[in-house]
Amino acid sequence: MSERRWRVGELAEAAGMTVRTLHHYEQIGLLVPATRTSGDHRLYGEADVERLYRIRALRGLGMSLEDIRTALDDRSALAEVLHAHLGRVELELERMTLLRDRLRSITSNGRTSSDDLLATLNAMSRVERHAHARRSHNEREDVESRWRALADRLRACMAAGDSPSSERARAAASEARELIEAFANGEAAILEDLARLRESDPPRDLAGWDPELTRYLHAALAALSEECSNTQRSEGATNPC
């Protein structure tokens, strides 16, 4: 018995695709028809149909056509291609999760001012660019460990019912201020952006920090700043605390 052949229109209809898509697959070498008629009409064989359904299955995983072609033309590369694709998906998922949390944060706290929303978005963007530009991987690990330790100290203050202006809370806030100023590297605009984000977009789960703890730190920093101002006024000091 002769093998069944499908014309391009028949295959497109059976697979729920467009003829244009099949033409594109042929142009890029992803799915080339087995043969052609004397009138130059495309004819697809059973192996082509099987390949097409594999293409659709891999496309369902979000893979690019180039990666699919690599995987199908070299079966030994399939596992490697899928692993690389998984890495990209995980990065994209992380990015989309961050974006989702950001959108929830800036739209759920009752702000109605467009200027306020745009200012928060600009602050986020500037802080992210600043962080990306200045910190190495080793520095991130060291700083993250310090922030986690500070989170534990401040959470203990909260659990004990300490006011943000208490001595323990202000001591932790003082160390936090050192980290914040080191991160900002003397840029006043970054310090202002960070202060805005502590109030309007506190982290939900970052190095042990959540919105409640971040707002507690913000209040402790304000108490520390007020203490410094009072000390300067009483002593006639000109240097910052």
Tab-separated table of C-alpha atoms in Angstrom:
chain	number	residue	atom	x	y	z
A	1	MET	CA	0.000	0.000	0.000
A	2	SER	CA	1.268	3.443	-0.915
A	3	GLU	CA	1.870	5.999	1.805
A	4	ARG	CA	-0.802	8.626	2.215
A	5	ARG	CA	0.031	12.168	1.089
A	6	TRP	CA	-1.508	15.458	2.213
A	7	ARG	CA	-1.681	18.635	0.193
A	8	VAL	CA	-0.792	21.771	2.103
A	9	GLY	CA	-4.410	22.861	2.503
A	10	GLU	CA	-5.471	19.436	3.735
A	11	LEU	CA	-2.680	19.287	6.291
A	12	ALA	CA	-3.355	22.821	7.501
A	13	GLU	CA	-7.032	22.030	8.043
A	14	ALA	CA	-6.322	18.722	9.770
A	15	ALA	CA	-3.768	20.326	12.104
A	16	GLY	CA	-5.830	23.449	12.795
A	17	MET	CA	-3.198	25.719	11.273
A	18	THR	CA	-2.972	28.124	8.356
A	19	VAL	CA	-1.401	27.419	5.001
A	20	ARG	CA	0.706	30.513	5.533
A	21	THR	CA	2.221	28.980	8.682
A	22	LEU	CA	3.163	25.805	6.829
A	23	HIS	CA	4.739	27.879	4.063
A	24	HIS	CA	6.778	29.711	6.689
A	25	TYR	CA	7.902	26.437	8.260
A	26	GLU	CA	9.125	25.321	4.853
A	27	GLN	CA	10.970	28.592	4.235
A	28	ILE	CA	12.955	28.269	7.461
A	29	GLY	CA	13.634	24.570	6.925
A	30	LEU	CA	11.530	23.426	9.858
A	31	LEU	CA	9.019	21.334	7.897
A	32	VAL	CA	9.809	20.630	4.261
A	33	PRO	CA	7.210	18.582	2.296
A	34	ALA	CA	8.330	15.112	1.280
A	35	THR	CA	7.665	15.699	-2.398
A	36	ARG	CA	5.760	17.777	-4.926
A	37	THR	CA	3.368	16.973	-7.705
A	38	SER	CA	4.171	17.487	-11.357
A	39	GLY	CA	2.321	20.782	-10.987
A	40	ASP	CA	4.652	21.776	-8.116
A	41	HIS	CA	2.027	21.335	-5.389
A	42	ARG	CA	3.380	20.392	-1.973
A	43	LEU	CA	2.742	16.870	-0.742
A	44	TYR	CA	3.394	15.934	2.887
A	45	GLY	CA	4.013	12.361	3.981
A	46	GLU	CA	3.295	10.562	7.223
A	47	ALA	CA	6.725	11.428	8.615
A	48	ASP	CA	6.020	15.111	7.894
A	49	VAL	CA	2.710	14.876	9.760
A	50	GLU	CA	4.462	13.284	12.748
A	51	ARG	CA	7.097	16.020	12.698
A	52	LEU	CA	4.401	18.686	12.518
A	53	TYR	CA	2.702	17.393	15.639
A	54	ARG	CA	6.029	17.314	17.451
A	55	ILE	CA	6.560	20.912	16.394
A	56	ARG	CA	3.167	21.831	17.811
A	57	ALA	CA	3.908	20.013	21.066
A	58	LEU	CA	7.190	21.888	21.516
A	59	ARG	CA	5.572	25.179	20.550
A	60	GLY	CA	3.080	24.461	23.302
A	61	LEU	CA	6.027	24.639	25.700
A	62	GLY	CA	6.834	28.110	24.414
A	63	MET	CA	9.991	27.122	22.537
A	64	SER	CA	11.272	29.183	19.632
A	65	LEU	CA	11.144	27.754	16.120
A	66	GLU	CA	14.951	27.781	15.960
A	67	ASP	CA	15.219	25.727	19.152
A	68	ILE	CA	12.569	23.332	17.879
A	69	ARG	CA	14.456	22.792	14.650
A	70	THR	CA	17.656	22.106	16.580
A	71	ALA	CA	15.885	19.648	18.862
A	72	LEU	CA	14.151	17.750	16.048
A	73	ASP	CA	17.126	17.637	13.691
A	74	ASP	CA	19.444	16.394	16.438
A	75	ARG	CA	17.506	14.226	18.895
A	76	SER	CA	20.546	14.004	21.151
A	77	ALA	CA	20.258	17.774	21.682
A	78	LEU	CA	16.631	17.647	22.809
A	79	ALA	CA	17.343	17.353	26.529
A	80	GLU	CA	19.912	20.166	26.388
A	81	VAL	CA	17.563	22.434	24.437
A	82	LEU	CA	14.719	21.763	26.861
A	83	HIS	CA	16.977	22.454	29.838
A	84	ALA	CA	18.103	25.768	28.364
A	85	HIS	CA	14.496	26.665	27.622
A	86	LEU	CA	13.535	25.828	31.211
A	87	GLY	CA	16.164	28.304	32.426
A	88	ARG	CA	14.700	31.047	30.250
A	89	VAL	CA	11.180	30.239	31.414
A	90	GLU	CA	12.234	30.408	35.061
A	91	LEU	CA	13.881	33.797	34.532
A	92	GLU	CA	10.813	35.087	32.750
A	93	LEU	CA	8.590	33.730	35.506
A	94	GLU	CA	10.698	35.525	38.090
A	95	ARG	CA	10.453	38.748	36.078
A	96	MET	CA	6.691	38.414	35.624
A	97	THR	CA	6.186	37.598	39.311
A	98	LEU	CA	8.101	40.745	40.247
A	99	LEU	CA	6.041	42.738	37.767
A	100	ARG	CA	2.793	41.282	39.141
A	101	ASP	CA	3.740	42.130	42.719
A	102	ARG	CA	4.766	45.625	41.690
A	103	LEU	CA	1.480	46.264	39.893
A	104	ARG	CA	-0.471	44.939	42.868
A	105	SER	CA	1.466	47.161	45.206
A	106	ILE	CA	1.127	50.411	43.289
A	107	THR	CA	-2.567	49.893	42.495
A	108	SER	CA	-3.854	48.518	45.797
A	109	ASN	CA	-2.978	51.195	48.334
A	110	GLY	CA	-5.565	53.768	47.327
A	111	ARG	CA	-3.319	56.256	45.550
A	112	THR	CA	-5.303	58.168	42.947
A	113	SER	CA	-2.739	60.760	41.858
A	114	SER	CA	-1.182	59.996	38.487
A	115	ASP	CA	1.838	62.067	39.485
A	116	ASP	CA	2.278	59.940	42.605
A	117	LEU	CA	2.049	56.699	40.625
A	118	LEU	CA	4.536	57.909	38.026
A	119	ALA	CA	6.918	59.118	40.719
A	120	THR	CA	6.847	55.679	42.326
A	121	LEU	CA	7.474	53.950	38.997
A	122	ASN	CA	10.370	56.309	38.251
A	123	ALA	CA	11.839	55.615	41.679
A	124	MET	CA	11.646	51.862	41.068
A	125	SER	CA	13.365	52.204	37.717
A	126	ARG	CA	16.171	54.423	39.010
A	127	VAL	CA	16.875	52.186	42.008
A	128	GLU	CA	16.977	49.060	39.826
A	129	ARG	CA	19.392	50.674	37.354
A	130	HIS	CA	21.562	51.906	40.204
A	131	ALA	CA	21.641	48.449	41.810
A	132	HIS	CA	22.507	46.750	38.540
A	133	ALA	CA	25.307	49.194	37.787
A	134	ARG	CA	27.236	49.114	41.040
A	135	ARG	CA	27.057	45.787	42.802
A	136	SER	CA	28.972	42.569	42.191
A	137	HIS	CA	27.648	39.109	43.049
A	138	ASN	CA	29.864	38.780	46.142
A	139	GLU	CA	28.768	42.185	47.412
A	140	ARG	CA	25.131	41.199	46.994
A	141	GLU	CA	25.634	38.063	49.084
A	142	ASP	CA	27.382	40.012	51.865
A	143	VAL	CA	24.809	42.804	51.918
A	144	GLU	CA	21.900	40.386	51.807
A	145	SER	CA	23.216	38.537	54.862
A	146	ARG	CA	23.465	41.847	56.762
A	147	TRP	CA	19.941	42.824	55.759
A	148	ARG	CA	18.639	39.440	56.914
A	149	ALA	CA	20.348	39.874	60.282
A	150	LEU	CA	18.847	43.359	60.608
A	151	ALA	CA	15.418	41.972	59.740
A	152	ASP	CA	15.746	39.468	62.582
A	153	ARG	CA	16.734	42.212	65.033
A	154	LEU	CA	13.899	44.538	64.074
A	155	ARG	CA	11.357	41.723	64.041
A	156	ALA	CA	12.429	40.902	67.599
A	157	CYS	CA	11.780	44.546	68.496
A	158	MET	CA	8.323	44.338	66.968
A	159	ALA	CA	7.562	41.065	68.739
A	160	ALA	CA	8.572	42.649	72.061
A	161	GLY	CA	6.262	45.597	71.420
A	162	ASP	CA	9.115	48.108	71.164
A	163	SER	CA	8.287	51.460	69.674
A	164	PRO	CA	10.182	52.334	66.454
A	165	SER	CA	11.774	55.124	68.504
A	166	SER	CA	13.111	52.704	71.139
A	167	GLU	CA	16.834	52.429	71.670
A	168	ARG	CA	17.016	48.914	70.190
A	169	ALA	CA	15.037	49.890	67.108
A	170	ARG	CA	17.082	53.047	66.556
A	171	ALA	CA	20.324	51.067	66.892
A	172	ALA	CA	19.199	48.684	64.155
A	173	ALA	CA	17.977	51.617	62.066
A	174	SER	CA	21.407	53.212	62.385
A	175	GLU	CA	23.038	50.155	60.827
A	176	ALA	CA	20.335	50.055	58.164
A	177	ARG	CA	21.037	53.694	57.370
A	178	GLU	CA	24.721	52.869	56.851
A	179	LEU	CA	23.771	50.149	54.358
A	180	ILE	CA	21.304	52.433	52.600
A	181	GLU	CA	23.829	55.270	52.300
A	182	ALA	CA	26.505	52.862	51.064
A	183	PHE	CA	24.119	51.572	48.427
A	184	ALA	CA	23.145	55.098	47.340
A	185	ASN	CA	26.836	56.020	47.131
A	186	GLY	CA	26.145	59.600	48.115
A	187	GLU	CA	23.416	60.172	45.529
A	188	ALA	CA	20.666	62.194	47.175
A	189	ALA	CA	18.162	61.257	44.466
A	190	ILE	CA	18.627	57.542	45.190
A	191	LEU	CA	18.147	58.126	48.914
A	192	GLU	CA	14.895	59.954	48.156
A	193	ASP	CA	13.799	57.143	45.852
A	194	LEU	CA	14.502	54.538	48.527
A	195	ALA	CA	12.535	56.525	51.108
A	196	ARG	CA	9.596	56.746	48.716
A	197	LEU	CA	9.681	53.007	48.031
A	198	ARG	CA	9.828	52.137	51.723
A	199	GLU	CA	6.471	53.861	52.085
A	200	SER	CA	4.764	53.194	48.755
A	201	ASP	CA	6.260	49.899	47.537
A	202	PRO	CA	7.816	47.948	50.427
A	203	PRO	CA	9.165	44.493	49.509
A	204	ARG	CA	6.865	41.530	50.047
A	205	ASP	CA	9.609	38.941	50.466
A	206	LEU	CA	13.153	40.241	50.036
A	207	ALA	CA	16.008	39.071	52.266
A	208	GLY	CA	13.555	38.438	55.084
A	209	TRP	CA	11.704	41.750	54.698
A	210	ASP	CA	7.992	42.288	54.227
A	211	PRO	CA	5.835	45.462	54.118
A	212	GLU	CA	5.108	45.532	57.845
A	213	LEU	CA	8.771	45.213	58.792
A	214	THR	CA	9.830	47.772	56.171
A	215	ARG	CA	7.345	50.321	57.492
A	216	TYR	CA	8.634	49.693	61.011
A	217	LEU	CA	12.158	50.402	59.767
A	218	HIS	CA	10.925	53.551	58.032
A	219	ALA	CA	9.474	54.789	61.311
A	220	ALA	CA	12.686	53.877	63.169
A	221	LEU	CA	14.746	55.778	60.604
A	222	ALA	CA	12.494	58.809	61.062
A	223	ALA	CA	12.971	58.563	64.840
A	224	LEU	CA	16.723	58.280	64.370
A	225	SER	CA	16.746	61.316	62.089
A	226	GLU	CA	14.717	63.314	64.600
A	227	GLU	CA	17.123	62.323	67.385
A	228	CYS	CA	20.069	63.464	65.293
A	229	SER	CA	18.373	66.786	64.545
A	230	ASN	CA	17.621	67.368	68.215
A	231	THR	CA	21.217	66.548	69.143
A	232	GLN	CA	22.556	68.971	66.565
A	233	ARG	CA	20.290	71.772	67.748
A	234	SER	CA	21.125	71.256	71.418
A	235	GLU	CA	24.866	71.022	70.834
A	236	GLY	CA	25.095	73.505	68.006
A	237	ALA	CA	26.642	70.789	65.855
A	238	THR	CA	27.098	71.248	62.130
A	239	ASN	CA	28.105	67.711	61.193
A	240	PRO	CA	25.460	65.081	60.504
A	241	CYS	CA	24.933	62.330	63.061
